[in-house]
Tab-separated table of C-alpha atoms and ligand atoms in Angstrom:
chain	number	residue	atom	x	y	z
A	363	MET	CA	-10.939	-14.348	20.062
A	364	ARG	CA	-14.434	-14.033	18.717
A	365	LEU	CA	-15.534	-17.400	17.100
A	366	ASP	CA	-16.755	-15.113	14.086
A	367	LYS	CA	-13.273	-13.664	13.610
A	368	PHE	CA	-11.567	-17.184	14.132
A	369	LEU	CA	-13.899	-18.629	11.015
A	370	ALA	CA	-13.002	-15.491	8.798
A	371	ASP	CA	-9.406	-15.624	9.778
A	372	MET	CA	-9.090	-19.123	8.555
A	373	GLN	CA	-10.860	-17.987	5.297
A	374	LEU	CA	-14.046	-19.697	5.472
A	375	GLY	CA	-15.715	-16.528	4.052
A	376	SER	CA	-16.150	-12.850	4.782
A	377	ARG	CA	-17.207	-11.895	8.371
A	378	LYS	CA	-20.776	-11.450	7.358
A	379	GLU	CA	-20.635	-14.877	5.847
A	380	VAL	CA	-19.437	-16.971	8.616
A	381	LYS	CA	-22.092	-15.164	10.887
A	382	SER	CA	-24.852	-16.539	8.889
A	383	PHE	CA	-23.162	-19.839	8.964
A	384	ILE	CA	-22.967	-19.652	12.940
A	385	LYS	CA	-26.756	-18.903	12.969
A	386	LYS	CA	-27.388	-21.691	10.551
A	387	GLY	CA	-25.723	-23.888	13.371
A	388	LEU	CA	-23.012	-25.163	10.864
A	389	VAL	CA	-20.502	-24.280	13.661
A	390	GLN	CA	-19.443	-26.310	16.677
A	391	VAL	CA	-17.054	-25.592	19.395
A	392	ASP	CA	-15.918	-28.843	21.364
A	393	GLY	CA	-19.041	-30.603	20.041
A	394	GLN	CA	-21.881	-28.465	20.876
A	395	VAL	CA	-23.552	-26.252	18.163
A	396	VAL	CA	-23.055	-22.870	18.788
A	397	ARG	CA	-25.316	-20.030	17.233
A	398	SER	CA	-23.683	-16.981	18.609
A	399	ASP	CA	-21.343	-14.990	16.660
A	400	LYS	CA	-19.947	-13.329	19.915
A	401	THR	CA	-19.278	-16.257	21.406
A	402	GLN	CA	-15.350	-16.509	22.826
A	403	ILE	CA	-12.931	-19.209	22.264
A	404	ASP	CA	-9.799	-20.065	22.786
A	405	GLU	CA	-8.597	-20.418	19.750
A	406	THR	CA	-5.454	-22.279	20.654
A	407	LYS	CA	-7.445	-25.079	22.864
A	408	ALA	CA	-11.064	-25.146	21.483
A	409	GLN	CA	-11.887	-27.750	18.889
A	410	VAL	CA	-13.913	-25.828	16.086
A	411	THR	CA	-15.445	-27.688	13.486
A	412	PHE	CA	-17.232	-26.231	10.290
A	413	ASP	CA	-19.962	-28.507	8.538
A	414	GLY	CA	-18.284	-31.416	10.492
A	415	GLU	CA	-14.559	-30.778	9.411
A	416	VAL	CA	-12.144	-29.815	12.030
A	417	ILE	CA	-10.796	-25.921	11.838
A	418	THR	CA	-7.424	-25.558	13.129
A	419	TYR	CA	-6.195	-22.032	13.979
A	420	GLN	CA	-3.263	-20.594	12.036
A	421	LYS	CA	-2.252	-17.078	12.860
A	422	ASP	CA	1.041	-16.772	10.475
A	423	PHE	CA	1.778	-18.265	7.207
A	424	TYR	CA	5.341	-18.470	5.470
A	425	TYR	CA	5.575	-19.776	1.992
A	426	MET	CA	8.520	-20.049	0.019
A	427	LEU	CA	8.462	-19.147	-3.456
A	428	ASN	CA	10.691	-19.804	-6.434
A	429	LYS	CA	10.427	-16.619	-8.189
A	430	PRO	CA	10.286	-16.332	-11.976
A	431	ALA	CA	11.317	-13.777	-13.874
A	432	GLY	CA	9.067	-11.135	-15.034
A	433	VAL	CA	6.901	-10.542	-11.807
A	434	ILE	CA	7.115	-7.893	-9.285
A	435	SER	CA	7.708	-8.051	-5.816
A	436	ALA	CA	4.627	-6.333	-4.568
A	437	THR	CA	1.299	-7.431	-3.456
A	438	VAL	CA	-0.898	-5.650	-5.714
A	439	ASP	CA	-0.322	-3.692	-9.229
A	440	ASN	CA	-2.562	-2.435	-11.920
A	441	TYR	CA	-0.436	-3.508	-14.952
A	442	GLU	CA	2.070	-6.039	-13.788
A	443	GLU	CA	1.705	-9.706	-12.144
A	444	THR	CA	2.670	-9.903	-8.686
A	445	VAL	CA	4.212	-12.506	-6.694
A	446	VAL	CA	1.105	-12.882	-4.613
A	447	ASP	CA	-0.872	-13.511	-8.089
A	448	LEU	CA	1.072	-16.925	-7.922
A	449	LEU	CA	-0.688	-18.188	-5.176
A	450	ALA	CA	-3.481	-20.344	-5.659
A	451	ASP	CA	-6.845	-19.087	-4.551
A	452	GLU	CA	-6.870	-21.456	-1.122
A	453	ASP	CA	-3.615	-20.187	0.095
A	454	PHE	CA	-4.041	-16.507	-1.207
A	455	ARG	CA	-4.592	-13.558	1.884
A	456	GLU	CA	-5.163	-10.167	1.823
A	457	ASP	CA	-2.513	-9.536	4.479
A	458	LEU	CA	0.792	-12.020	2.796
A	459	PHE	CA	3.362	-9.912	1.576
A	460	PRO	CA	6.429	-10.538	0.244
A	461	VAL	CA	9.574	-10.230	2.682
A	462	GLY	CA	11.816	-8.200	1.264
A	463	ARG	CA	12.167	-7.509	-2.800
A	464	LEU	CA	13.756	-9.479	-5.771
A	465	ASP	CA	14.128	-7.079	-9.002
A	466	LYS	CA	11.397	-8.188	-11.808
A	467	ASP	CA	14.142	-10.035	-13.662
A	468	THR	CA	15.412	-11.681	-10.587
A	469	GLU	CA	14.585	-15.391	-9.926
A	470	GLY	CA	14.968	-17.262	-6.996
A	471	PHE	CA	13.970	-17.538	-3.229
A	472	LEU	CA	11.135	-15.103	-2.018
A	473	LEU	CA	9.576	-15.447	1.186
A	474	LEU	CA	5.710	-14.520	1.322
A	475	SER	CA	4.242	-14.278	4.818
A	476	ASN	CA	1.948	-12.209	6.867
A	477	ASP	CA	4.224	-11.976	9.923
A	478	GLY	CA	5.607	-8.300	10.122
A	479	ALA	CA	8.076	-9.022	13.176
A	480	LEU	CA	9.795	-11.816	11.466
A	481	ALA	CA	9.803	-9.633	8.268
A	482	HIS	CA	11.526	-6.835	10.183
A	483	ARG	CA	13.622	-9.270	12.083
A	484	ILE	CA	15.051	-10.540	8.582
A	485	LEU	CA	15.264	-7.289	6.765
A	486	SER	CA	16.665	-5.255	9.249
A	487	PRO	CA	20.555	-4.652	8.348
A	488	ARG	CA	21.587	-4.835	12.138
A	489	HIS	CA	20.316	-8.556	11.864
A	490	HIS	CA	22.732	-9.134	9.439
A	491	VAL	CA	20.775	-12.303	7.827
A	492	GLU	CA	22.700	-13.544	4.982
A	493	LYS	CA	21.290	-13.463	1.293
A	494	GLU	CA	23.062	-15.990	-1.067
A	495	TYR	CA	22.925	-15.242	-4.847
A	496	TYR	CA	23.989	-16.908	-8.054
A	497	ALA	CA	24.821	-14.521	-10.937
A	498	GLN	CA	25.902	-14.807	-14.435
A	499	VAL	CA	27.959	-11.703	-15.488
A	500	ASN	CA	29.277	-10.149	-18.599
A	501	GLY	CA	33.132	-9.556	-18.017
A	502	ILE	CA	35.628	-11.597	-16.282
A	503	MET	CA	35.584	-11.630	-12.548
A	504	THR	CA	39.240	-11.432	-10.809
A	505	MET	CA	40.816	-11.943	-7.221
A	506	ALA	CA	41.083	-8.373	-7.069
A	507	ASP	CA	37.068	-8.070	-7.135
A	508	VAL	CA	36.842	-11.007	-4.782
A	509	GLN	CA	39.136	-8.586	-1.920
A	510	ALA	CA	37.342	-5.614	-3.139
A	511	PHE	CA	33.911	-7.209	-2.314
A	512	ALA	CA	35.456	-8.554	0.907
A	513	LYS	CA	36.377	-5.139	2.043
A	514	GLY	CA	33.128	-3.599	1.325
A	515	LEU	CA	32.386	-1.508	-1.971
A	516	VAL	CA	31.204	2.029	-2.431
A	517	ILE	CA	28.644	1.688	-5.051
A	518	ASP	CA	27.185	3.918	-7.163
A	519	GLY	CA	25.537	7.296	-5.294
A	520	GLY	CA	28.474	6.817	-2.851
A	521	GLU	CA	26.855	4.113	-0.670
A	522	GLU	CA	28.950	2.003	1.144
A	523	THR	CA	28.488	-1.737	1.464
A	524	LEU	CA	29.047	-4.330	3.825
A	525	PRO	CA	31.800	-6.655	3.528
A	526	ALA	CA	30.437	-9.235	1.214
A	527	GLN	CA	31.655	-12.945	0.352
A	528	LEU	CA	32.193	-13.213	-3.449
A	529	THR	CA	33.137	-16.801	-4.711
A	530	ILE	CA	34.014	-17.138	-8.795
A	531	VAL	CA	32.404	-20.066	-9.925
A	532	SER	CA	33.646	-20.188	-13.678
A	533	VAL	CA	35.301	-17.756	-16.103
A	534	ASP	CA	34.842	-18.064	-19.857
A	535	GLU	CA	37.763	-16.237	-21.125
A	536	GLY	CA	36.916	-16.430	-24.822
A	537	ASN	CA	33.414	-14.793	-23.775
A	538	GLU	CA	34.875	-12.725	-21.328
A	539	THR	CA	31.973	-13.864	-19.022
A	540	ALA	CA	31.794	-15.301	-15.603
A	541	GLU	CA	29.682	-17.273	-13.161
A	542	ILE	CA	29.548	-16.040	-9.326
A	543	ARG	CA	28.296	-16.594	-5.952
A	544	LEU	CA	27.848	-14.017	-3.641
A	545	ILE	CA	26.838	-13.903	0.002
A	546	LEU	CA	25.280	-10.384	1.045
A	547	GLN	CA	24.439	-9.413	4.629
A	548	GLU	CA	22.201	-6.711	3.608
A	549	GLY	CA	19.921	-5.761	1.034
A	550	LYS	CA	20.419	-2.531	-0.559
A	551	PHE	CA	18.415	-1.691	-3.960
A	552	HIS	CA	19.861	-3.573	-6.303
A	553	GLN	CA	22.687	-4.458	-4.455
A	554	VAL	CA	24.042	-7.542	-6.257
A	555	LYS	CA	23.812	-5.653	-9.556
A	556	ARG	CA	25.418	-2.247	-8.321
A	557	MET	CA	28.283	-3.983	-6.525
A	558	VAL	CA	29.394	-5.859	-9.984
A	559	GLN	CA	28.917	-2.662	-11.941
A	560	ALA	CA	31.447	-1.205	-9.164
A	561	VAL	CA	33.988	-3.294	-10.343
A	562	GLY	CA	33.252	-2.649	-13.987
A	563	LYS	CA	31.000	-5.859	-15.216
A	564	GLU	CA	27.340	-6.350	-15.530
A	565	VAL	CA	25.000	-8.667	-14.479
A	566	THR	CA	22.967	-10.613	-16.807
A	567	TYR	CA	21.235	-13.471	-14.733
A	568	LEU	CA	20.454	-13.260	-11.001
A	569	LYS	CA	19.089	-16.002	-8.720
A	570	ARG	CA	18.475	-15.695	-4.696
A	571	LEU	CA	19.815	-19.241	-3.371
A	572	ARG	CA	19.511	-18.565	0.019
A	573	MET	CA	18.083	-16.542	3.015
A	574	GLY	CA	19.591	-17.046	6.486
A	575	ASN	CA	19.429	-20.827	7.599
A	576	LEU	CA	16.846	-21.458	4.483
A	577	THR	CA	18.125	-22.848	1.004
A	578	LEU	CA	15.659	-22.098	-1.742
A	579	ASP	CA	13.848	-26.122	-2.311
A	580	PRO	CA	15.557	-27.850	-5.374
A	581	GLU	CA	12.006	-29.349	-5.885
A	582	LEU	CA	10.162	-26.058	-6.553
A	583	ALA	CA	10.303	-25.258	-10.247
A	584	LEU	CA	10.124	-21.472	-11.366
A	585	GLY	CA	6.709	-19.927	-10.154
A	586	GLU	CA	5.964	-22.704	-7.699
A	587	TYR	CA	5.793	-22.356	-3.903
A	588	ARG	CA	5.296	-24.185	-0.691
A	589	ALA	CA	4.461	-23.609	2.858
A	590	LEU	CA	7.607	-23.419	5.534
A	591	THR	CA	7.561	-26.469	7.766
A	592	ALA	CA	7.591	-25.334	11.494
A	593	ALA	CA	11.454	-26.381	11.552
A	594	GLU	CA	12.264	-24.171	8.670
A	595	VAL	CA	10.215	-21.067	10.344
A	596	LYS	CA	12.022	-21.823	13.629
A	597	ALA	CA	15.600	-22.103	11.366
A	598	LEU	CA	14.634	-18.682	9.800
A	599	GLU	CA	14.355	-17.035	13.301
A	600	GLU	CA	18.047	-18.309	14.564
B	1396	URA	N1	20.378	-7.681	-6.066
B	1396	URA	C1	19.865	-6.993	-6.877
B	1396	URA	O1	20.689	-6.326	-7.734
B	1396	URA	N2	18.673	-7.290	-7.299
B	1396	URA	C2	18.113	-8.228	-6.824
B	1396	URA	O2	16.937	-8.862	-7.157
B	1396	URA	C3	18.507	-9.175	-5.427
B	1396	URA	C4	19.696	-8.287	-4.969
């Protein structure tokens, strides 16, 4: 990889800026000042320092975000705040995107990454990566609903869902409300809300708790995020 690309990828500046840093002698490779921006390096082996600080190369970035309501699952928008806007300046990268979408009013686990291959694997219905949700519902959920969800439902528009595991967490008979957990193997548009609607009830609050083997970190308050550990990235791929 070219040295100027390496430095720009690591967000030390634009391609033009890092070229000038190199020309000024601020960059060393394996202990030697290098003044040509065309210098080729092995990004996995070379020790690159910028102004004395070691720069380690990282290609893929993964963040777990506890998405708050009111923010849209997009990268840029002229009117609405996006999940990428929640990143601090030092973590922001142009190539980060939300892996899958949560509705504007849905909270919880959203993965942000620049790894398109991983996103494809997680989102493809063929891979059946589980997504687990907690929801509050207007209406009483019943064992008949549990059975209907387990078979797979026809939701509005005639779409068929895969079998889904519904657990009734609590029922408030007086207020005619319920709390549920739902495990899906796919991610159709508004799927939780439409499945609940298909059995005659309405989701009033929705939060994603888990994607595949990764559970939302309880230490993350709404709007907070953190980088995944290497072990967590591996767990996502399993
Ligand atoms: N299902 C929904 O209805 N909304 C979401 O945000 C996620 C799953």
